[in-house]
XYZ file of C-alpha atoms in Angstrom:
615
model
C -9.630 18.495 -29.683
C -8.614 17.188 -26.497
C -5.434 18.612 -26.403
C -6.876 21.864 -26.814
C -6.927 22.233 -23.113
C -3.272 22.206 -23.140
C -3.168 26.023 -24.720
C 0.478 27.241 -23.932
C 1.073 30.099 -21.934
C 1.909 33.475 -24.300
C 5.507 33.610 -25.314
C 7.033 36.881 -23.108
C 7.549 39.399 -25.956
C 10.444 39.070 -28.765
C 10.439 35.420 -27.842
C 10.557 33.263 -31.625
C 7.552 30.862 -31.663
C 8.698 27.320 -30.656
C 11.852 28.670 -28.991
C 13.030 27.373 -25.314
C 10.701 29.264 -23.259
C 8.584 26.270 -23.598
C 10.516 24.774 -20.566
C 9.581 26.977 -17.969
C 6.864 26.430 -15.604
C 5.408 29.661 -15.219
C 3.027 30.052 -12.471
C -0.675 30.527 -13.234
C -0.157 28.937 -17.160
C -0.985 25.713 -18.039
C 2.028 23.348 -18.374
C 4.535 24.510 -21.187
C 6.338 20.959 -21.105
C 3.366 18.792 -21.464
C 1.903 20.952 -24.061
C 5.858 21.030 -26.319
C 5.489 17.514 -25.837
C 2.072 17.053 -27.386
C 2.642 19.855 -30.210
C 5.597 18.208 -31.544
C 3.818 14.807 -31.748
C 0.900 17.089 -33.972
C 4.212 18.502 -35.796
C 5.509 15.028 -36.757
C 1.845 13.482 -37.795
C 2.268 11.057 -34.546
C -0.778 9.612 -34.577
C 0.318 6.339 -32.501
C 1.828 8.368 -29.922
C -1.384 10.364 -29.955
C -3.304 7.584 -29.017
C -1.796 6.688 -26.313
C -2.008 9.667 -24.705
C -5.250 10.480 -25.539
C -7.154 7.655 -26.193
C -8.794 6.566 -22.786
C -8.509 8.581 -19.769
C -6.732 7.408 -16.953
C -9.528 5.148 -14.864
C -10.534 6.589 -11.495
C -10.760 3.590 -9.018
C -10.796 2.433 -5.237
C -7.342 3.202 -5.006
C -7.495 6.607 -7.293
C -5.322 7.424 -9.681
C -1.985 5.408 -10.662
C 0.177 6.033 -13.832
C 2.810 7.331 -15.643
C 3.951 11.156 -15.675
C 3.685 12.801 -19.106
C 1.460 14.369 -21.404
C -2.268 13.683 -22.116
C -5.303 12.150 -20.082
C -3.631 8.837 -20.021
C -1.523 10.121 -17.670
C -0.758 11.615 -14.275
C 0.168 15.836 -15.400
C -1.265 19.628 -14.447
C -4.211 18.892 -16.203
C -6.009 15.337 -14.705
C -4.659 16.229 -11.501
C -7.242 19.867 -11.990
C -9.821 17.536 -13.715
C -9.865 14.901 -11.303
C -9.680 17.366 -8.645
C -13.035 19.460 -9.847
C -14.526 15.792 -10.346
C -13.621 14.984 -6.389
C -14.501 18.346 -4.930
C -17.943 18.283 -6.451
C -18.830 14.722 -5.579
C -17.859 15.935 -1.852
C -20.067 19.105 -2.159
C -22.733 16.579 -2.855
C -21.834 14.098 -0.081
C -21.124 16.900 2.471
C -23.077 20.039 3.265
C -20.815 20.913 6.168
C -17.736 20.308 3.471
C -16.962 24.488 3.316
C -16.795 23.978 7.302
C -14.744 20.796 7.865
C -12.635 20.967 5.046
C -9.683 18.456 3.341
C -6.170 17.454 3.900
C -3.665 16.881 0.963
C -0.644 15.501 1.284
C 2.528 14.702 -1.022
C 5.957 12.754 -1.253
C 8.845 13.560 -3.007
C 8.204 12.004 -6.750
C 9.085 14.261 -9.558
C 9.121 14.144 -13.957
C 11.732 16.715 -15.270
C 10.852 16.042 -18.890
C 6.964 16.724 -18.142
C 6.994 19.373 -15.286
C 5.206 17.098 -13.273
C 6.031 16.740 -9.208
C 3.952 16.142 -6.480
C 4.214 18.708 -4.563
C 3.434 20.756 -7.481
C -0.033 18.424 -8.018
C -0.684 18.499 -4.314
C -0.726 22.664 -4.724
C -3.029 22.705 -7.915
C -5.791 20.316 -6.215
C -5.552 22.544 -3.245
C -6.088 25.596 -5.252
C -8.911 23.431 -7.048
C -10.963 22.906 -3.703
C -9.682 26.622 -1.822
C -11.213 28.492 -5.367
C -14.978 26.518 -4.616
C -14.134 28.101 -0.755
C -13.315 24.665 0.902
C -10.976 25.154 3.642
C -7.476 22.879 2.774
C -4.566 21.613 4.995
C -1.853 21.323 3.028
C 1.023 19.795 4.256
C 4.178 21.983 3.495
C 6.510 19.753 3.542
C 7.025 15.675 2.485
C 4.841 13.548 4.523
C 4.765 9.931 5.189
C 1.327 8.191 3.355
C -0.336 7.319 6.593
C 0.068 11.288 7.809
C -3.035 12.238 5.536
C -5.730 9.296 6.956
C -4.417 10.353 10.628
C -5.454 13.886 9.986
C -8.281 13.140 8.502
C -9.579 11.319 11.910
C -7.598 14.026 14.370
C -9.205 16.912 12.367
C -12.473 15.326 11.808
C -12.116 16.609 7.879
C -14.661 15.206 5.542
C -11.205 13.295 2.891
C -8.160 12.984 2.276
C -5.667 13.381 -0.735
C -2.216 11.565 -0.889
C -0.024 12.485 -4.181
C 2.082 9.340 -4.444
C 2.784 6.009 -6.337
C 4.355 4.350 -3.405
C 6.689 1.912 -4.614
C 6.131 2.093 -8.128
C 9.040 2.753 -10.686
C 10.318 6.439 -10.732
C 8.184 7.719 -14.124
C 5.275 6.830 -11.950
C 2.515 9.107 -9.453
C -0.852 8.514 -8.092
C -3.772 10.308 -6.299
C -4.944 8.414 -3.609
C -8.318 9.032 -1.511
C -9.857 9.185 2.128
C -13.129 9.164 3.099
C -14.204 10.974 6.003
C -14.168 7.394 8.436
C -10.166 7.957 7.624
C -10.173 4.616 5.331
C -9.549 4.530 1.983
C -12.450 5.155 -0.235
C -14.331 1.488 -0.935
C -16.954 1.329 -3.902
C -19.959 2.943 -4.876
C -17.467 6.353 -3.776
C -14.773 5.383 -6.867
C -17.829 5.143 -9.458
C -19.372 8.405 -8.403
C -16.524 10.623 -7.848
C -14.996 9.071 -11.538
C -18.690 9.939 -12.988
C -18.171 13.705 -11.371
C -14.692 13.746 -13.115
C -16.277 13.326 -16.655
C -18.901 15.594 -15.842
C -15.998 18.290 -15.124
C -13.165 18.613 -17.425
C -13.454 22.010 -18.389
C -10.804 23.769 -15.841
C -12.576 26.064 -14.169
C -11.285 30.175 -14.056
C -7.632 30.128 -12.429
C -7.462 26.618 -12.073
C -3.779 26.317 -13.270
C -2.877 29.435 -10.517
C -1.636 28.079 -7.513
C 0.058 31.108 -5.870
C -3.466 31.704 -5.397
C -3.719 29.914 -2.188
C -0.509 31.223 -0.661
C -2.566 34.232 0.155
C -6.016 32.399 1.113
C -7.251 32.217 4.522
C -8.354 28.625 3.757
C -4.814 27.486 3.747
C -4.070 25.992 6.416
C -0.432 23.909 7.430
C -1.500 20.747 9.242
C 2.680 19.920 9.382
C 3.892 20.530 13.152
C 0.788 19.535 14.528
C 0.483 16.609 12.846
C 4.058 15.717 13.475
C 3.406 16.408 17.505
C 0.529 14.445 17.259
C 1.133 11.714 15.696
C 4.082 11.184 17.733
C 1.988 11.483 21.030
C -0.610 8.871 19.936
C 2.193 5.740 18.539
C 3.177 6.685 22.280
C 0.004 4.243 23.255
C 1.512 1.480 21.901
C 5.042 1.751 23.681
C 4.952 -0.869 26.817
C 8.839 -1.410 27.223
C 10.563 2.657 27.492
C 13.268 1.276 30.568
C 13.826 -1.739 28.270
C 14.564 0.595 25.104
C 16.501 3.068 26.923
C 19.217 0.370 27.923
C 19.236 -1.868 24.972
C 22.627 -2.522 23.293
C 20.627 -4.103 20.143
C 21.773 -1.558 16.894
C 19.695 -0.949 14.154
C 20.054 0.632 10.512
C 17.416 1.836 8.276
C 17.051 2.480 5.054
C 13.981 4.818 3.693
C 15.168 3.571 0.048
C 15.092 7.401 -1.540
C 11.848 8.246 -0.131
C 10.310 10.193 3.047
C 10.522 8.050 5.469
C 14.059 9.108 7.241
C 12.860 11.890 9.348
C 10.134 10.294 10.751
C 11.517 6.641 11.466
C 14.104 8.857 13.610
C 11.882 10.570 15.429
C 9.315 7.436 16.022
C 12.439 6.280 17.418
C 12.831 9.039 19.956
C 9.775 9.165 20.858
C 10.020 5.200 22.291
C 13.203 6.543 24.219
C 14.852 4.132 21.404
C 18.821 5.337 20.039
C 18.211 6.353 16.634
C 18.534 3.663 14.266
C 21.880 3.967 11.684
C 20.661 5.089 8.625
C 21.811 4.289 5.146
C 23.574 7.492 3.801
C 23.105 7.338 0.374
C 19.217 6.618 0.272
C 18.031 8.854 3.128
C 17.919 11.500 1.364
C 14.409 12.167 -0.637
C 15.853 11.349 -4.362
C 12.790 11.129 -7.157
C 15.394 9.012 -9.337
C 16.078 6.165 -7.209
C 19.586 5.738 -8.117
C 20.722 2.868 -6.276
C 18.098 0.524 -6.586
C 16.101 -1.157 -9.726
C 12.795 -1.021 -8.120
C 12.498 1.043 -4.666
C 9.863 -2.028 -3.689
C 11.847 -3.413 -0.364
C 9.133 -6.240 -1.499
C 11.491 -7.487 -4.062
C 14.072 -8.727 -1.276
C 17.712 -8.740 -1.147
C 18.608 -6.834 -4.085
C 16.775 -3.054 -2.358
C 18.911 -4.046 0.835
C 22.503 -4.436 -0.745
C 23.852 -0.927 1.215
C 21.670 -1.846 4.486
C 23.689 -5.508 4.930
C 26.897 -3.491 3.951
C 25.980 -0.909 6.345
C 24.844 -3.419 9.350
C 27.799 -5.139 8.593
C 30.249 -2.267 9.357
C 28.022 -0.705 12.589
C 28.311 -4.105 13.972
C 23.761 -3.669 13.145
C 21.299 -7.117 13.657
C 18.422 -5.725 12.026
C 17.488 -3.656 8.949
C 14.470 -1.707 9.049
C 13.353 -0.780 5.369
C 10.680 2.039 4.117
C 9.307 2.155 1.014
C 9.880 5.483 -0.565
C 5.703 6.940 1.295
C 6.932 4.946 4.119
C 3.311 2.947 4.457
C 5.142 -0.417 4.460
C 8.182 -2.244 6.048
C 10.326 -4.683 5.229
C 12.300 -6.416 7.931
C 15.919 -8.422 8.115
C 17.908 -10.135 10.473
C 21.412 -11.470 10.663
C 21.617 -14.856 12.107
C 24.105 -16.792 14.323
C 25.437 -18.002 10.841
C 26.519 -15.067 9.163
C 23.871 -14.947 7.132
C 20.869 -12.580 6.095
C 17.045 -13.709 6.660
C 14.399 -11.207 5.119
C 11.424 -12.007 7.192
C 8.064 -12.544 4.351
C 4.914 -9.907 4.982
C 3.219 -12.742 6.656
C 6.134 -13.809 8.950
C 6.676 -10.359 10.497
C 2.428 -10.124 10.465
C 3.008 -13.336 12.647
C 5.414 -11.616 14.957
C 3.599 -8.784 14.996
C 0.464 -10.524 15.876
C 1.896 -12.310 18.565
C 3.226 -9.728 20.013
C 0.553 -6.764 19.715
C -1.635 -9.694 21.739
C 0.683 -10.122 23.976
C 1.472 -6.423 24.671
C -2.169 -6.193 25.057
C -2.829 -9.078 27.072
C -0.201 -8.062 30.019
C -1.583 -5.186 30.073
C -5.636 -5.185 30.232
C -7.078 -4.562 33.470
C -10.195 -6.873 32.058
C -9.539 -10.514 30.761
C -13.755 -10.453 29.965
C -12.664 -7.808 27.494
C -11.049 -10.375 24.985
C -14.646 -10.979 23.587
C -14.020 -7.519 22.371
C -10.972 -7.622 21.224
C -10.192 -8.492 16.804
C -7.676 -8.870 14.456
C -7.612 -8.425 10.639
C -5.366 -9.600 7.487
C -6.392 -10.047 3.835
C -7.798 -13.291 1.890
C -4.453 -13.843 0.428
C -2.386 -13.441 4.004
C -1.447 -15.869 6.180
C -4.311 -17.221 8.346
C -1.615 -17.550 11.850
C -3.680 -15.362 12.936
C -7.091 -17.105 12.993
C -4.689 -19.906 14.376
C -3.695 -17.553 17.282
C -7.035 -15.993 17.980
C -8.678 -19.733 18.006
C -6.093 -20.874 20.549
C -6.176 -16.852 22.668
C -10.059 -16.373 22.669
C -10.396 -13.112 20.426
C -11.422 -12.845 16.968
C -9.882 -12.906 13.832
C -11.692 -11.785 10.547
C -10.682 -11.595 6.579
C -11.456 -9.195 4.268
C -11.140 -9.096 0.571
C -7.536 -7.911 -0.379
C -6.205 -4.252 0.197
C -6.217 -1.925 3.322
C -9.110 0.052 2.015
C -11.133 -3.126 3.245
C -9.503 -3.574 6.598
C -9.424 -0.221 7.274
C -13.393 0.327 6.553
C -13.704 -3.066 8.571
C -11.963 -2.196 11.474
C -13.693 1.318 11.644
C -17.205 -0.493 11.503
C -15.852 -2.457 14.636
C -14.631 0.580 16.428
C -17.755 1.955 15.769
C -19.030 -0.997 17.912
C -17.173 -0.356 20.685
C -15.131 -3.039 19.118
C -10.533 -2.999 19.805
C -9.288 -3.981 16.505
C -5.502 -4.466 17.778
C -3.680 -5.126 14.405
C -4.415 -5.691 10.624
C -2.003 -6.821 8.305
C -1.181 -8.167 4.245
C 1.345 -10.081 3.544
C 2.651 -7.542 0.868
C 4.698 -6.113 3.835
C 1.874 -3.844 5.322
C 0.801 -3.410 9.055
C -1.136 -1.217 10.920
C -0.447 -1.559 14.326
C -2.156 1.180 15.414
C -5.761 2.331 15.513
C -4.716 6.142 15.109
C -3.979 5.240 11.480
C -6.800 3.413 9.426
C -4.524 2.178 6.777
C -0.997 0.461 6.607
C 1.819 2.913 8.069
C 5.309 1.697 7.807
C 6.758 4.452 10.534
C 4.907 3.015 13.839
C 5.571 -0.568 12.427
C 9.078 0.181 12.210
C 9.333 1.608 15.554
C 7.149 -1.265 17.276
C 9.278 -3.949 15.962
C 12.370 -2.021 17.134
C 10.664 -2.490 20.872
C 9.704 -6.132 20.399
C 13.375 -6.809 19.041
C 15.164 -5.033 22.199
C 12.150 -7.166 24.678
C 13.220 -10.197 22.879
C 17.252 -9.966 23.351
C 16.464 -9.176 26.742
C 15.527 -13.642 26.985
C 18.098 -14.013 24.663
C 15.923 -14.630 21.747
C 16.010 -13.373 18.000
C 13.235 -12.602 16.099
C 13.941 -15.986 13.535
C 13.760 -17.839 17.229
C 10.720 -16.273 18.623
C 9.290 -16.741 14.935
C 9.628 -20.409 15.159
C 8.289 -20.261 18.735
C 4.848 -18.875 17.168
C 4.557 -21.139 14.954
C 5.464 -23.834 17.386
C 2.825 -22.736 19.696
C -0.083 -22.366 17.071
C 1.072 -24.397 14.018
C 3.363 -23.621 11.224
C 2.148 -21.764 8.424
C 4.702 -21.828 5.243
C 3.489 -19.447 3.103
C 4.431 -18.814 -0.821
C 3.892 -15.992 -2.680
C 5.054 -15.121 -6.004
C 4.075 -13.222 -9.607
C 4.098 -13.055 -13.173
C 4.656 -10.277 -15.432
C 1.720 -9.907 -18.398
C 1.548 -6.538 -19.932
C -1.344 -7.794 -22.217
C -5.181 -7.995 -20.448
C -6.457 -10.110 -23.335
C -3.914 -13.255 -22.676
C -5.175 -12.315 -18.230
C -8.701 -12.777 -19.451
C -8.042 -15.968 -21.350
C -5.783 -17.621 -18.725
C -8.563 -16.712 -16.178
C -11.399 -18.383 -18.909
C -9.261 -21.347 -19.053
C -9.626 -22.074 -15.445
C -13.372 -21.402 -14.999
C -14.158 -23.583 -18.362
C -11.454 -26.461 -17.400
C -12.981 -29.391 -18.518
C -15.952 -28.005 -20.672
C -17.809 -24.997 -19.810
C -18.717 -23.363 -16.718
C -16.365 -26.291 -14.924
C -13.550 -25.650 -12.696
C -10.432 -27.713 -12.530
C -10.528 -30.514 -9.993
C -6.845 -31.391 -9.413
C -3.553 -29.635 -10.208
C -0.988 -31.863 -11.341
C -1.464 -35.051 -8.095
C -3.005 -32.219 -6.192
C -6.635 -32.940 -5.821
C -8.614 -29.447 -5.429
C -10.986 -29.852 -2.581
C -13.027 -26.790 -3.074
C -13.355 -23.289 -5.409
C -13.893 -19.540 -4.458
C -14.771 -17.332 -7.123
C -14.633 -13.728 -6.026
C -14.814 -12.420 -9.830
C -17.991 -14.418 -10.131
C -19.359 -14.768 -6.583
C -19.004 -18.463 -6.807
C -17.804 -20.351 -3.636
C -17.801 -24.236 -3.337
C -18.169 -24.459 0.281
C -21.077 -22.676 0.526
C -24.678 -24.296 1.306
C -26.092 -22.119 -1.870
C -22.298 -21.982 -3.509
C -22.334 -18.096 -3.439
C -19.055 -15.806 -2.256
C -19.585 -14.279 1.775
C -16.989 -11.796 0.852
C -17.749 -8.969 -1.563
C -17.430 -9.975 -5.103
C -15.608 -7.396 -8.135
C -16.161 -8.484 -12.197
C -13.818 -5.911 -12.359
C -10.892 -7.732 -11.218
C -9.903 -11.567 -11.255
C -9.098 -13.354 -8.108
C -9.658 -17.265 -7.812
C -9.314 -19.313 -4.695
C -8.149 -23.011 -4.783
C -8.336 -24.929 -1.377
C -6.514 -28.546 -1.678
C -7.321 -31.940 -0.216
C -3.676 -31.946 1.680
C -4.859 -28.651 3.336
C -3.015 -26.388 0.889
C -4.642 -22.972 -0.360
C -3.823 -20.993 -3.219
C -5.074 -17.885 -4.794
C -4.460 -16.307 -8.263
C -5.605 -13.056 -9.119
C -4.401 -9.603 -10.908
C -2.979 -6.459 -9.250
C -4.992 -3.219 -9.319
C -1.821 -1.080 -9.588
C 0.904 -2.986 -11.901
C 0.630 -5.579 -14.989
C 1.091 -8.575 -12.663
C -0.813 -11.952 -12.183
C 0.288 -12.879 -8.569
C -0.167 -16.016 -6.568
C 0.002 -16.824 -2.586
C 0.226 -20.333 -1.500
C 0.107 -21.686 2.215
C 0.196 -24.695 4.085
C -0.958 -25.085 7.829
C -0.277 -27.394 10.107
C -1.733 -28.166 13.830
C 0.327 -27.651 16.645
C 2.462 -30.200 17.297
C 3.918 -30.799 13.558
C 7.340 -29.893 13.441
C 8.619 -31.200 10.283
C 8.939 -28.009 8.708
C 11.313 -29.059 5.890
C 8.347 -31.814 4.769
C 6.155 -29.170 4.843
C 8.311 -26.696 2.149
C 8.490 -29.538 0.045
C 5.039 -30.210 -0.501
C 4.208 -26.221 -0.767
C 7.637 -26.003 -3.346
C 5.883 -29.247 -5.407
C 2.222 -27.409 -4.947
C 3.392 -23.928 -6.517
C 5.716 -25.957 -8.822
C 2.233 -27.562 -10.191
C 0.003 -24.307 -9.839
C 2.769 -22.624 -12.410
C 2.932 -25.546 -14.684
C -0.860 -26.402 -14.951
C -2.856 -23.168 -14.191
C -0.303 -20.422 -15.443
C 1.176 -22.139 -18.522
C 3.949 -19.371 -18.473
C 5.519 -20.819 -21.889
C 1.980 -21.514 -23.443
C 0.669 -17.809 -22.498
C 4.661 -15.696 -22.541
C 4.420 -14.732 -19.360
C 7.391 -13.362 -17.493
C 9.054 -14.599 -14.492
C 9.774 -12.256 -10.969
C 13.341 -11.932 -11.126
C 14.862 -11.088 -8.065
């Protein structure tokens, strides 16, 4: 029965039933390749294969939709993109009586499924024909778009959300369907409950859904694409304090946008800081949905995404590799040193650079020192806290939020609401926003920004590795961690989680880890917090989701908890210091004997087949 809103389009006459006209997308017809797919599992008797396609609908969360391409509500196709799209639409019609005046923005990057039709820039076109058929006005970008594009237009437009079609850095089978809210964050809960309740209420696609050369003709179409890219441009502008210093610098640098969008735009963030264009990496420039040179295109994963960058840097006489990920919201950063070798700065060292130097920037600039009392920066529970360290030692303040950019970016709205500068927010899974034009991470003006702080630096003769160690030598080293495991199935997550909140007997947490003595517990699936006069959680609490902190008697932190997005358990670690303690190598080896302990004890990896990040 659910399939039956697959019907296949009529076979053009003297076609033989089942024959190849199955494989053409046809406009206005539901998807002929989804529904071949799904009629020859009914042919065969499939009924495994069935199941998973139809047995629970994709869930609808905080950060929308993420799955596989392919047939059936278990995945992203034609049809959940129109359901979902009918479920989001009303949900806004109810939020929004102005919603027919302001209007949406929908955006898409360059992912695409041969085998199931699916694309999307073909999903971005049927949710715009979804909301332009109820008579809500759309601006559709025509064209590829960097992630951050579609939360900037929201604000500059003053539209009521935003739509992103993208899985980011997921593997190529993969989309998503990712949400704004009118403050130009990402949408936070109770909005993920009610627009997935307005979803179920409308699967039925409505007359024409499946039509999208409807809206090439609508008035309500509307191309947000140069203006945006004008725009955009003009604004990143703000945060540009060195132009003579970029002009004249002799520092080269390559990027790579890793088969994604980002090429374009790093080139013309670039120009627009009077910056030489940086070298980019020929064979992944180009938009390519099949990521052929790279296992994963995560620049995350390290070394192995930057093979043709080093080769490249290494022939174009290059000191520093900029790397997209394929939406271009995050950035991964490397540097050759004086020895020869490569060092791929961690999401929490470049947040440290970054820090420093958006402070700085900010600092020689202000015409009012009284003004620091205004002045905040953000990262997530699981970052780095060099940060706090650097706002404690500067005077402004530093605050954490639960994990994700659809919590700093709601946060730092709230503060700029209050008249508040939030100068910088960062996570330590390599995203930054530098930038308070863009409420959410945005790999293109972090790019660009540590281009200018790179050319200032070699202007005192410093690398970024040395003015690194000059932060930390200035406000305390913080080594930081960070790892994952691989666990495809929830049940042995749930028990590994139980284990650790019934340690010892029930409802008892453990109290060392290995000849690590745990000095106190945050609970954020629970609410539970140790330090707390009344032991409950400041920071908002999800059953939905695990997430344990352990703080250590030898001033060590660790958090586990799950991804939203992929079938990993991951871990952070860190270890600061005070000023003043230089012994950095002491330091590694306590964190290395920490995680070393966390893995053994808490993760049991053998005991619960868990599989290692390989590099």
């Amino acid at each position: 029965q659910r399939a039956s809103a697959l019907r296949p389009p009529p076979a053009p006459a003297g076609t033989a039933p089942g024959s190849h006209h199955t494989a053409v997308l046809r406009p206005g017809f539901p998807n002929p390749k989804t529904y071949a797919i799904v009629k020859q599992l009914l042919a065969e008797g499939n009924a495994g294969e069935l199941q998973k396609y139809f047995g629970s609908r994709m869930e609808f969360g905080t950060a929308g939709l993420r799955a596989a391409m392919g047939a059936g509500i278990s995945h992203m196709n034609d049809l959940t993109i129109i359901q979902t799209t009918q479920g989001f639409c009303r949900y806004l019609e109810k939020n929004f009586s102005d919603l027919k005046k302001r209007g949406v923005v929908i955006g898409f990057d360059a992912r695409a499924h041969l085998s199931s039709g699916g694309s999307s820039k073909r999903f971005a076109r049927l949710a715009a024909n979804t909301f332009i058929s109820q008579g809500v006005p759309v601006y559709l970008f025509s064209d590829i778009i960097p992630t951050p594009f579609v939360p900037y237009t929201v604000t500059h437009l003053k539209l009521c959300a935003g739509i992103m079609v993208t899985a980011s850095h997921n593997p190529k089978q993969d989309n998503g369907y990712k949400v704004y809210w009118e403050n130009g964050a990402q949408i936070i809960s109770p909005h993920d409950k009610g627009i997935s309740q307005a979803i179920e209420e409308n699967q039925e696609p409505w007359p024409q859904a499946w039509d999208d050369k409807l809206i090439d003709s609508s008035p309500l179409l509307h191309d947000p694409y140069a203006m945006v890219n004008k725009e955009y441009f003009k604004d990143i502008q703000k945060q540009c304090f060195y132009r003579n210093i970029n002009k004249e610098t002799n520092l080269k640098f390559v990027h790579t946008s890793v088969h994604g969008v980002g090429h374009k735009f790093v080139q013309l963030a670039f120009k627009a800081f009077d910056l030489s264009p940086p070298f980019a990496v020929p064979e992944q420039k180009d938009p390519d949905p099949d990521f052929p040179t790279v296992k994963y295109p995560n620049p995350e994963e390290g070394k192995g995404v930057l093979t043709l960058s080093f080769a490249l840097a290494e022939k174009d006489g290059a000191r520093i590799i900029l790397a997209n990920d394929p939406d271009a919201d995050r950035l991964a950063v490397a540097e050759k040193q004086e020895s020869g070798e490569w060092k791929v700065f961690s999401g929490n060292e470049l947040g440290a650079l970054l820090g420093w130097w958006i402070f700085t920037c900010w600092k020689n600039n202000s015409r009012d020192t009284r003004a620091i009392k205004d002045v905040y920066m953000l990262s997530s529970t699981v970052s780095s806290k060099i940060l706090r360290a650097i706002a404690l030692k500067e005077g402004f303040h530093f605050e954490e939020t639960l994990t994700g950019f659809k919590w700093m970016g709601n946060r730092a709205k709230q503060l700029m609401d209050q008249g508040k500068a939030v100068l910088f927010a960062f996570e330590e899974a390599i995203g930054y926003m530098c930038c308070p034009a863009v409420l959410d991470k945005d790999g293109v003006s972090a790019a660009v920004i540590t281009a200018e702080m790179a050319s200032f630096l070699a202007t005192r003769n410093l690398s970024l590795s040395q003015q690194l160690k000059a932060v930390y030598d200035e406000y305390g080293f913080h080594i930081t961690k960070a790892s994952y495991f691989i666990c495809h199935d929830p049940k042995v997550i749930q028990q590994l989680f139980d284990n650790l909140r019934n340690f010892d007997g029930k409802n008892t947490y453990p109290k060392s880890c290995g000849r690590f003595k745990v000095s106190g517990i945050r609970d954020l699936t629970t609410g539970y917090d140790s330090s707390q006069p009344d032991q409950k959680a400041i920071l908002p609490t999800s059953k939905s989701s695990q997430m344990i902190t352990f703080t250590f008697a030898n001033g060590g932190v660790a958090t586990m908890r799950t991804s939203g997005t992929e079938p990993k358990i991951k871990y952070y670690s860190e270890l600061c210091a005070p000023p003043g303690n230089s012994d950095v190598e002491q330091l590694k080896k306590e964190l290395d004997e920490l995680v070393n302990a966390l893995e053994k004890h808490f993760f049991q990896p053998e005991k619960n087949k868990l599989q290692r990040k390989t590099e």
